PDB file of C-alpha atoms in Angstrom:
ATOM      1  CA  MET A   1      27.805  79.540  -8.571  1.00 63.00           C
ATOM      2  CA  ARG A   2      29.622  81.007  -5.634  1.00 71.00           C
ATOM      3  CA  LEU A   3      33.031  82.691  -5.970  1.00 70.00           C
ATOM      4  CA  GLN A   4      35.560  81.888  -3.304  1.00 74.00           C
ATOM      5  CA  ALA A   5      37.913  84.549  -2.085  1.00 68.00           C
ATOM      6  CA  PRO A   6      41.563  83.642  -2.474  1.00 74.00           C
ATOM      7  CA  GLN A   7      43.100  82.424   0.769  1.00 79.00           C
ATOM      8  CA  LEU A   8      45.960  84.371   2.241  1.00 86.00           C
ATOM      9  CA  TRP A   9      47.876  81.309   3.427  1.00 84.00           C
ATOM     10  CA  THR A  10      48.170  77.899   1.880  1.00 90.00           C
ATOM     11  CA  ALA A  11      47.503  74.802   3.971  1.00 90.00           C
ATOM     12  CA  GLY A  12      51.228  74.072   4.251  1.00 93.00           C
ATOM     13  CA  GLN A  13      52.003  77.620   5.375  1.00 93.00           C
ATOM     14  CA  ARG A  14      49.296  77.486   8.039  1.00 93.00           C
ATOM     15  CA  VAL A  15      50.705  74.209   9.386  1.00 96.00           C
ATOM     16  CA  ALA A  16      54.239  75.669   9.462  1.00 97.00           C
ATOM     17  CA  LEU A  17      53.026  78.833  11.217  1.00 96.00           C
ATOM     18  CA  LEU A  18      51.109  76.779  13.778  1.00 96.00           C
ATOM     19  CA  ALA A  19      54.209  74.654  14.437  1.00 98.00           C
ATOM     20  CA  ILE A  20      56.377  77.762  14.972  1.00 98.00           C
ATOM     21  CA  VAL A  21      53.848  79.322  17.366  1.00 98.00           C
ATOM     22  CA  ALA A  22      53.509  76.032  19.294  1.00 98.00           C
ATOM     23  CA  ALA A  23      57.299  75.681  19.559  1.00 98.00           C
ATOM     24  CA  LEU A  24      57.634  79.273  20.786  1.00 98.00           C
ATOM     25  CA  PHE A  25      54.891  78.745  23.370  1.00 97.00           C
ATOM     26  CA  ALA A  26      56.532  75.506  24.578  1.00 97.00           C
ATOM     27  CA  TYR A  27      59.916  77.240  24.869  1.00 96.00           C
ATOM     28  CA  LEU A  28      58.462  80.121  26.899  1.00 94.00           C
ATOM     29  CA  ALA A  29      56.539  77.724  29.161  1.00 93.00           C
ATOM     30  CA  ILE A  30      59.684  75.697  29.869  1.00 93.00           C
ATOM     31  CA  ARG A  31      61.704  78.879  30.600  1.00 90.00           C
ATOM     32  CA  TYR A  32      59.011  80.092  32.981  1.00 87.00           C
ATOM     33  CA  LEU A  33      58.817  76.799  34.874  1.00 88.00           C
ATOM     34  CA  THR A  34      62.582  76.260  35.193  1.00 88.00           C
ATOM     35  CA  ASN A  35      63.558  79.818  36.150  1.00 81.00           C
ATOM     36  CA  SER A  36      61.305  80.446  39.089  1.00 74.00           C
ATOM     37  CA  THR A  37      62.671  83.158  41.340  1.00 74.00           C
ATOM     38  CA  TYR A  38      61.539  83.833  44.888  1.00 69.00           C
ATOM     39  CA  VAL A  39      62.319  87.011  46.791  1.00 66.00           C
ATOM     40  CA  SER A  40      61.450  86.770  50.457  1.00 63.00           C
ATOM     41  CA  ASN A  41      59.558  89.653  51.922  1.00 73.00           C
ATOM     42  CA  PRO A  42      60.499  90.806  54.484  1.00 73.00           C
ATOM     43  CA  GLN A  43      64.214  90.252  54.082  1.00 67.00           C
ATOM     44  CA  PRO A  44      65.840  87.677  56.376  1.00 65.00           C
ATOM     45  CA  ALA A  45      66.866  88.932  59.806  1.00 70.00           C
ATOM     46  CA  GLU A  46      70.350  87.442  59.482  1.00 66.00           C
ATOM     47  CA  PRO A  47      72.252  88.753  56.445  1.00 65.00           C
ATOM     48  CA  SER A  48      73.490  86.035  54.130  1.00 67.00           C
ATOM     49  CA  ARG A  49      77.162  87.025  54.490  1.00 64.00           C
ATOM     50  CA  ALA A  50      77.123  87.842  58.221  1.00 61.00           C
ATOM     51  CA  SER A  51      78.942  84.611  59.056  1.00 60.00           C
ATOM     52  CA  GLU A  52      81.951  85.856  57.079  1.00 59.00           C
ATOM     53  CA  LEU A  53      82.597  88.551  59.678  1.00 56.00           C
ATOM     54  CA  VAL A  54      85.070  87.390  62.272  1.00 62.00           C
ATOM     55  CA  ASP A  55      85.158  90.454  64.457  1.00 77.00           C
ATOM     56  CA  ARG A  56      84.394  94.133  64.340  1.00 84.00           C
ATOM     57  CA  ILE A  57      85.929  95.963  61.419  1.00 87.00           C
ATOM     58  CA  ASP A  58      87.835  99.251  61.487  1.00 90.00           C
ATOM     59  CA  PRO A  59      86.889 101.249  58.362  1.00 91.00           C
ATOM     60  CA  ASN A  60      90.232 103.063  58.625  1.00 90.00           C
ATOM     61  CA  THR A  61      92.158  99.895  57.780  1.00 89.00           C
ATOM     62  CA  ALA A  62      89.709  97.511  56.080  1.00 90.00           C
ATOM     63  CA  ASP A  63      89.930  96.707  52.389  1.00 91.00           C
ATOM     64  CA  VAL A  64      87.033  96.720  49.915  1.00 92.00           C
ATOM     65  CA  ALA A  65      86.333  92.980  50.207  1.00 91.00           C
ATOM     66  CA  THR A  66      86.121  93.129  54.003  1.00 89.00           C
ATOM     67  CA  LEU A  67      83.818  96.145  53.996  1.00 90.00           C
ATOM     68  CA  ALA A  68      81.656  94.601  51.267  1.00 90.00           C
ATOM     69  CA  ALA A  69      80.857  91.696  53.606  1.00 87.00           C
ATOM     70  CA  LEU A  70      78.976  94.081  55.901  1.00 86.00           C
ATOM     71  CA  PRO A  71      75.176  93.988  55.645  1.00 82.00           C
ATOM     72  CA  THR A  72      73.583  96.694  53.465  1.00 84.00           C
ATOM     73  CA  LEU A  73      76.985  97.947  52.328  1.00 86.00           C
ATOM     74  CA  GLY A  74      77.892  95.967  49.233  1.00 87.00           C
ATOM     75  CA  GLU A  75      80.899  96.310  46.987  1.00 91.00           C
ATOM     76  CA  LYS A  76      79.988  99.701  45.519  1.00 93.00           C
ATOM     77  CA  ARG A  77      79.646 101.490  48.860  1.00 92.00           C
ATOM     78  CA  ALA A  78      82.692  99.685  50.234  1.00 92.00           C
ATOM     79  CA  LYS A  79      84.719 101.043  47.327  1.00 94.00           C
ATOM     80  CA  LEU A  80      83.352 104.534  48.009  1.00 93.00           C
ATOM     81  CA  ILE A  81      84.488 104.262  51.643  1.00 93.00           C
ATOM     82  CA  VAL A  82      87.998 103.145  50.681  1.00 94.00           C
ATOM     83  CA  ASP A  83      88.274 105.804  47.954  1.00 94.00           C
ATOM     84  CA  TYR A  84      87.164 108.520  50.366  1.00 92.00           C
ATOM     85  CA  ARG A  85      89.601 107.308  53.022  1.00 92.00           C
ATOM     86  CA  GLU A  86      92.530 107.173  50.611  1.00 92.00           C
ATOM     87  CA  SER A  87      91.754 110.606  49.136  1.00 91.00           C
ATOM     88  CA  ARG A  88      91.823 112.117  52.642  1.00 89.00           C
ATOM     89  CA  ARG A  89      95.075 110.333  53.452  1.00 89.00           C
ATOM     90  CA  ALA A  90      96.740 111.580  50.274  1.00 89.00           C
ATOM     91  CA  ASN A  91      97.266 115.009  51.857  1.00 85.00           C
ATOM     92  CA  ARG A  92      97.727 113.879  55.453  1.00 86.00           C
ATOM     93  CA  PRO A  93      98.963 110.269  55.622  1.00 83.00           C
ATOM     94  CA  ASN A  94      98.753 109.871  59.410  1.00 83.00           C
ATOM     95  CA  VAL A  95      95.219 111.158  59.848  1.00 85.00           C
ATOM     96  CA  ILE A  96      92.452 108.894  61.126  1.00 88.00           C
ATOM     97  CA  VAL A  97      89.654 109.554  58.664  1.00 89.00           C
ATOM     98  CA  PHE A  98      86.837 107.806  60.530  1.00 90.00           C
ATOM     99  CA  GLN A  99      87.002 108.543  64.256  1.00 90.00           C
ATOM    100  CA  ARG A 100      83.356 107.757  64.955  1.00 90.00           C
ATOM    101  CA  LEU A 101      80.463 106.074  63.192  1.00 89.00           C
ATOM    102  CA  GLU A 102      78.835 109.336  62.119  1.00 91.00           C
ATOM    103  CA  ASP A 103      81.919 110.207  60.037  1.00 91.00           C
ATOM    104  CA  LEU A 104      80.666 107.696  57.474  1.00 91.00           C
ATOM    105  CA  LEU A 105      77.742 110.033  56.740  1.00 92.00           C
ATOM    106  CA  ARG A 106      80.149 112.121  54.637  1.00 92.00           C
ATOM    107  CA  ILE A 107      80.141 109.355  52.030  1.00 91.00           C
ATOM    108  CA  ARG A 108      77.530 109.543  49.309  1.00 89.00           C
ATOM    109  CA  GLY A 109      74.965 106.756  49.554  1.00 88.00           C
ATOM    110  CA  ILE A 110      75.372 106.185  53.287  1.00 90.00           C
ATOM    111  CA  GLY A 111      72.627 107.559  55.480  1.00 90.00           C
ATOM    112  CA  VAL A 112      71.338 107.254  59.003  1.00 91.00           C
ATOM    113  CA  ALA A 113      69.552 103.944  58.342  1.00 90.00           C
ATOM    114  CA  THR A 114      72.739 102.401  56.959  1.00 89.00           C
ATOM    115  CA  ILE A 115      74.729 103.706  59.926  1.00 90.00           C
ATOM    116  CA  ASP A 116      72.275 102.113  62.361  1.00 90.00           C
ATOM    117  CA  GLN A 117      72.636  98.736  60.645  1.00 89.00           C
ATOM    118  CA  LEU A 118      76.449  98.957  60.553  1.00 88.00           C
ATOM    119  CA  ARG A 119      76.807  99.929  64.231  1.00 88.00           C
ATOM    120  CA  PRO A 120      77.325  96.373  65.619  1.00 86.00           C
ATOM    121  CA  PHE A 121      79.924  95.511  62.992  1.00 87.00           C
ATOM    122  CA  LEU A 122      82.298  98.484  63.113  1.00 88.00           C
ATOM    123  CA  THR A 123      84.943  99.619  65.553  1.00 87.00           C
ATOM    124  CA  PHE A 124      86.827 102.885  65.691  1.00 85.00           C
ATOM    125  CA  PRO A 125      90.160 103.847  67.255  1.00 82.00           C
ATOM    126  CA  THR A 126      89.918 104.937  70.862  1.00 75.00           C
ATOM    127  CA  THR A 127      92.907 107.257  70.730  1.00 65.00           C
ATOM    128  CA  VAL A 128      93.401 110.203  68.458  1.00 54.00           C
ATOM    129  CA  PRO A 129      96.911 110.396  67.001  1.00 52.00           C
ATOM    130  CA  THR A 130      99.100 113.134  68.353  1.00 53.00           C
ATOM    131  CA  THR A 131      99.932 115.946  66.014  1.00 51.00           C
ATOM    132  CA  GLN A 132     103.460 117.189  65.704  1.00 51.00           C
ATOM    133  CA  ARG A 133     104.017 120.698  66.959  1.00 50.00           C
ATOM    134  CA  ASP A 134     106.054 123.185  65.037  1.00 48.00           C
ATOM    135  CA  SER A 135     109.501 123.516  66.571  1.00 46.00           C
ATOM    136  CA  ARG A 136     110.498 127.158  66.736  1.00 45.00           C
TER     137      ARG A 136
END
């Protein structure tokens, strides 16, 4: 006579476990098939929001939303530009903060590569404001 070892799971428990695993597998398969994501490599030559730009933008007067429409800039860097500009104007309200493209290099997160990509989209004032002389 042979002794049988007690089974860990009953037949009903095995069926229930198999059903749960099958349902989980089906759910994951459906999620995988319906949420396919494609990232093009290399990135498209024409930025997706480039058509929103009407003309060249002056970073001395543009708001965050306008600057954010520029390629490679985004909302975070646009906010950094506006914050930097406004902090400089707090002490001297009539100063032109960005007189040339390279002035943007003072902002954290903006480097030479970003400057090169922004060049066709930005304009800067051609005249420097006159400073008032002390009257003695």
